[in-house]
Coordinates of C-alpha atoms in Angstrom, one line a residue:
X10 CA 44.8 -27.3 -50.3
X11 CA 42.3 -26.2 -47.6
X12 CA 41.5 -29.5 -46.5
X13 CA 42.6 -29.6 -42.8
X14 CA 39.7 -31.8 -41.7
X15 CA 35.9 -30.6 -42.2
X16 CA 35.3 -26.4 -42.3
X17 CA 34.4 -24.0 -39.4
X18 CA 31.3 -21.9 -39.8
X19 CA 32.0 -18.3 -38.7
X20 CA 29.8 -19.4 -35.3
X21 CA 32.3 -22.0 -33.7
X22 CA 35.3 -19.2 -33.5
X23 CA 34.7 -17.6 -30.1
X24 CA 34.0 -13.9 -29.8
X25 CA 36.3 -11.2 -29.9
X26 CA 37.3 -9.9 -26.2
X27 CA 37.4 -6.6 -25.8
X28 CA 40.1 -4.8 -23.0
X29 CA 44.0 -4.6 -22.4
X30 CA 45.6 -8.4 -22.8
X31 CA 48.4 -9.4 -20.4
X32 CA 51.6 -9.5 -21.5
X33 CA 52.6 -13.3 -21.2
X34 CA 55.8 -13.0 -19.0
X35 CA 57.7 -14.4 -16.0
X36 CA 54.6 -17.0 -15.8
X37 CA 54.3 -20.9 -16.5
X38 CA 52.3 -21.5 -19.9
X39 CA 51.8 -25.3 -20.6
X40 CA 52.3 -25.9 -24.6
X41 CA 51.7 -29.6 -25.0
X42 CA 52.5 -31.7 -22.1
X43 CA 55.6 -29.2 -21.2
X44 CA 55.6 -26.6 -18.3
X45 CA 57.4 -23.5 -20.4
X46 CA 59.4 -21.9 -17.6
X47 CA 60.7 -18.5 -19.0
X48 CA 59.9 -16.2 -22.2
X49 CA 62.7 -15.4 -23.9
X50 CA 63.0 -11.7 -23.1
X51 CA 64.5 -10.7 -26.3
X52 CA 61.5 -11.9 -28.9
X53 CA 58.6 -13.0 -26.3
X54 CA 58.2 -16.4 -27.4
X55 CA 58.6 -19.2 -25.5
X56 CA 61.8 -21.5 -24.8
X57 CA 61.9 -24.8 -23.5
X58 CA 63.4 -28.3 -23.9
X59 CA 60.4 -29.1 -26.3
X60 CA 60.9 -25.7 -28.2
X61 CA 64.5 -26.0 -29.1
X62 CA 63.3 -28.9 -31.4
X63 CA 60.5 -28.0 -32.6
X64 CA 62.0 -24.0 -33.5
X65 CA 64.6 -24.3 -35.3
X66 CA 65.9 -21.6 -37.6
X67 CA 62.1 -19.9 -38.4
X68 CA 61.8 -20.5 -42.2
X69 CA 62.6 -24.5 -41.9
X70 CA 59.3 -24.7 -39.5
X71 CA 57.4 -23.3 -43.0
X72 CA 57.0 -26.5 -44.9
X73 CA 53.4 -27.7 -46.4
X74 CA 51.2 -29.8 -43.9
X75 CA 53.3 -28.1 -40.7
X76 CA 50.8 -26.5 -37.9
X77 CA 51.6 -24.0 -36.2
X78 CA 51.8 -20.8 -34.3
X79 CA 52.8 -17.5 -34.7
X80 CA 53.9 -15.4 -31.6
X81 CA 53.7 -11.5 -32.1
X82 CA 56.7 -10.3 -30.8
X83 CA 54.7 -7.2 -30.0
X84 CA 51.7 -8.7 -27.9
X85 CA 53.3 -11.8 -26.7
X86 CA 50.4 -13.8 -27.8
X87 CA 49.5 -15.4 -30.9
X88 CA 47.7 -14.9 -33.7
X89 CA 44.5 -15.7 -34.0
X90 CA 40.8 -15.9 -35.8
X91 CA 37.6 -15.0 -33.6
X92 CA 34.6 -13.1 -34.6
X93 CA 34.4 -9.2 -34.5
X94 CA 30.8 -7.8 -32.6
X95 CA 29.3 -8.0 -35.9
X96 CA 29.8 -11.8 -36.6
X97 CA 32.8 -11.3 -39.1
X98 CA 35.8 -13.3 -38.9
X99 CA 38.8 -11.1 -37.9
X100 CA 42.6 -11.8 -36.9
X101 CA 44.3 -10.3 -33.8
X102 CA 47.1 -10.3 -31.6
X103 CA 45.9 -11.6 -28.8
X104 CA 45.5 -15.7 -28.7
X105 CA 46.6 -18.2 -26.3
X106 CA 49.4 -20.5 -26.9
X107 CA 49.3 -24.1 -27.3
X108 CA 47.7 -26.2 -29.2
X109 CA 44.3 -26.0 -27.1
X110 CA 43.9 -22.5 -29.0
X111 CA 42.7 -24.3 -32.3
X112 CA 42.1 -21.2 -34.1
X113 CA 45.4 -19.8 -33.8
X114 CA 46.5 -23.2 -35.4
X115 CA 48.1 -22.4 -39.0
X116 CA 48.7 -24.7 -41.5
X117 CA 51.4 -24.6 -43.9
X118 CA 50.8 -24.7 -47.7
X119 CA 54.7 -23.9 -49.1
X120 CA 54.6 -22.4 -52.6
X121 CA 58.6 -22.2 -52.9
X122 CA 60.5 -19.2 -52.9
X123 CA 59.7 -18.6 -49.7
X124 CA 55.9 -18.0 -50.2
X125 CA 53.1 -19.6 -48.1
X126 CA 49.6 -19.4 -47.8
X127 CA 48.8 -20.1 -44.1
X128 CA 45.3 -21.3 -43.3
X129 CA 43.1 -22.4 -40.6
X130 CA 40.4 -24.8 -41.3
X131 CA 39.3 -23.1 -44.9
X132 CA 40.1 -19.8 -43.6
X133 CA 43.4 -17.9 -45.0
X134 CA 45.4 -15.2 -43.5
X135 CA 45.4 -12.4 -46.3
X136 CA 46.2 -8.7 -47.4
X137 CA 43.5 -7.2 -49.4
X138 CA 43.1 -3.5 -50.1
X139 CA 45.7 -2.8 -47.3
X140 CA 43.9 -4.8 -44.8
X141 CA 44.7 -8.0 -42.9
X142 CA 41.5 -10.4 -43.4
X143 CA 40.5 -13.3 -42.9
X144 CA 39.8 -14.7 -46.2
X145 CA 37.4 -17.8 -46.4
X146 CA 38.0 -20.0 -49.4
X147 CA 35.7 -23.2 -49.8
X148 CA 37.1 -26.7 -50.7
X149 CA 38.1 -26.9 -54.1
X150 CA 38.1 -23.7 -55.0
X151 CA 41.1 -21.4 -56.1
X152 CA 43.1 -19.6 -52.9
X153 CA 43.0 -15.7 -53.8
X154 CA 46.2 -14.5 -54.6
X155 CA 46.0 -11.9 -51.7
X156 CA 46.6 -14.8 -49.4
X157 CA 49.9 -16.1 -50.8
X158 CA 52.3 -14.3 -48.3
X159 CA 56.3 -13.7 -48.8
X160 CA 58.3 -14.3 -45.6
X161 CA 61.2 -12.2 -44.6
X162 CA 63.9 -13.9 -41.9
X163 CA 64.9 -11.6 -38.9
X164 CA 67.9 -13.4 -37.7
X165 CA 67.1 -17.1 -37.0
X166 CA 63.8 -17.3 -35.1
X167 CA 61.7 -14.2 -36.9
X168 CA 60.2 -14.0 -40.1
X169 CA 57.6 -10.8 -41.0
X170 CA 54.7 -11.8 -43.4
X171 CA 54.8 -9.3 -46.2
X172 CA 52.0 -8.8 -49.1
X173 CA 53.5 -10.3 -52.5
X174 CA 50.6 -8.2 -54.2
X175 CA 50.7 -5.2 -52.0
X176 CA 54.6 -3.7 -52.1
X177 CA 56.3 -3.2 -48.6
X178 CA 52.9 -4.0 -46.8
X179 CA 52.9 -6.7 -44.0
X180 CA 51.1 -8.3 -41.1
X181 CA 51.5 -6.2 -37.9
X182 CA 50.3 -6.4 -34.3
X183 CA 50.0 -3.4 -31.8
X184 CA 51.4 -4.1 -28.1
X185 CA 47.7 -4.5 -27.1
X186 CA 47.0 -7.3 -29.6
X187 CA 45.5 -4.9 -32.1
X188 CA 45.8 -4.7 -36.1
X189 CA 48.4 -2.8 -36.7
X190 CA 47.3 -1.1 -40.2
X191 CA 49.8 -3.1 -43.4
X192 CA 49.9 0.5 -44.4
X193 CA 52.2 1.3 -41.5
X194 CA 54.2 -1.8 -41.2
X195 CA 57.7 -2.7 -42.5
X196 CA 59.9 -5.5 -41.9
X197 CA 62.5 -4.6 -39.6
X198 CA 59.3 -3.1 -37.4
X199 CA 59.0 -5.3 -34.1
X200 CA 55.6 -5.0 -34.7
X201 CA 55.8 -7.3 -38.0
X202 CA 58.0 -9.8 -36.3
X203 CA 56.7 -13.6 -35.2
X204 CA 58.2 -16.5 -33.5
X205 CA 56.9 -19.7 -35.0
X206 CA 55.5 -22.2 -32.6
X207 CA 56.3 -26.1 -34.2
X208 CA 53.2 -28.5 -33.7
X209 CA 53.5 -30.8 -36.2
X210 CA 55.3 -31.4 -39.7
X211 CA 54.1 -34.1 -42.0
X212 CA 56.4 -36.5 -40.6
X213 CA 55.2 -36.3 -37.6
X214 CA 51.6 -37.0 -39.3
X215 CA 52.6 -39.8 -41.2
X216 CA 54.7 -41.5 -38.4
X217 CA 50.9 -41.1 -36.0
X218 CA 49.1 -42.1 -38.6
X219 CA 51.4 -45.4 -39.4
X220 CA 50.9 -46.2 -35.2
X221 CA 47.3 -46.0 -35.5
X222 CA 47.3 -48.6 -38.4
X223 CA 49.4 -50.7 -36.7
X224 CA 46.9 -50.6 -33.7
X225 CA 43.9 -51.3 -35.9
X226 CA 45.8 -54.6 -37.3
X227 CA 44.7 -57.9 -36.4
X228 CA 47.5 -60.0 -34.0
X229 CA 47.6 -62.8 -36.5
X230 CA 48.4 -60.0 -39.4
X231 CA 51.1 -58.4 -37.6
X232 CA 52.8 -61.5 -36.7
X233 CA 52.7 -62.4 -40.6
X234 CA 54.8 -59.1 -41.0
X235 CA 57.6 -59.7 -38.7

């Protein structure tokens, strides 16, 4: 399952930042090759052309091989892996958006029911002991069950990511882009709440991956197709 391309070694995330983040609004971010020009005031994420196909109602963006974001509802920002002063691998509140920011990048693993294990590079996002962790997992080997995660819909464009080992505990951010402790989060807590940020399903994949094979064939093997 956590095969999206080779592994990261804990030294290519970047460092954690310390300091107050800014609040991402009433400013042009560029996701992709589109200018976003407003935040939607209501759930902080962002809302353009692009976005209103590539939202959709929040649990259909949850489907194995889809990348993507999440956007604290909190912070503004999205969620995302760097390295904590001691050279562990944390998550926070507090990453860019788009799809230059690599390691807020999730991919999808659906295990029905609404459960997911969401990963970057062979890195999971995890509840263990009433923490969120980052949980490494190498190739091949079995995905602790700490980082299967159940999501809960708020409305259409939120989901929370709640513990399915850990009752009632679930991934929140602070305003600042902090942890917010899985002891203290519920559901219907802005704090747990995310906007999901479509990059790319495994349609999208497959149709890419049929144009480059179609650009690698010879003229003379082409034509024989047609």
């Amino acid at each position: 399952m956590a095969d999206n391309s080779q592994a990261k070694k804990k030294t290519d995330y970047p460092a954690q930042k310390p300091g107050i983040i800014k609040k991402i609004e009433d400013k042009l971010e560029k996701v992709g090759d589109v200018i976003q020009e407003k935040i939607e005031a209501a759930g902080n994420f962002l809302e353009s052309e692009w976005n209103k196909h590539n939202f959709g109602p929040a649990l259909a963006n949850f489907v194995t091989g889809a990348q993507i974001q999440l956007i604290s509802k909190a912070s503004g920002h999205s969620l995302h892996i760097v390295q904590d002063p001691s050279g562990e691998l944390i998550v926070e509140g507090k990453g860019d958006i788009g799809p230059q920011a690599w390691n807020g990048i999730w991919t999808v693993f659906n295990d029905g029911n609404n459960q997911v294990h969401l990963y970057n590079y062979n890195n999971f996002l995890g509840i263990v002991d009433g923490e969120t962790k980052v949980i490494h997992v190498e190739t091949g080997a079995q995905v602790p069950v700490e980082a299967k995660l159940q999501l809960v819909l708020s409305g259409e464009l939120m989901v929370s990511l709640q513990s399915t080992v850990e009752h009632g505990r679930c991934i929140g951010i602070n305003a600042d882009g902090t942890l917010l402790s899985p002891k203290h989060c519920f559901a219907s807590d802005e704090h747990s709440l995310f906007g999901i940020l479509l990059f790319k399903t495994t349609g999208q994949q497959l149709l890419e991956q049929n144009k480059e094979e179609k650009k690698d064939q010879p003229m003379e093997q082409a034509e024989e197709k047609k």
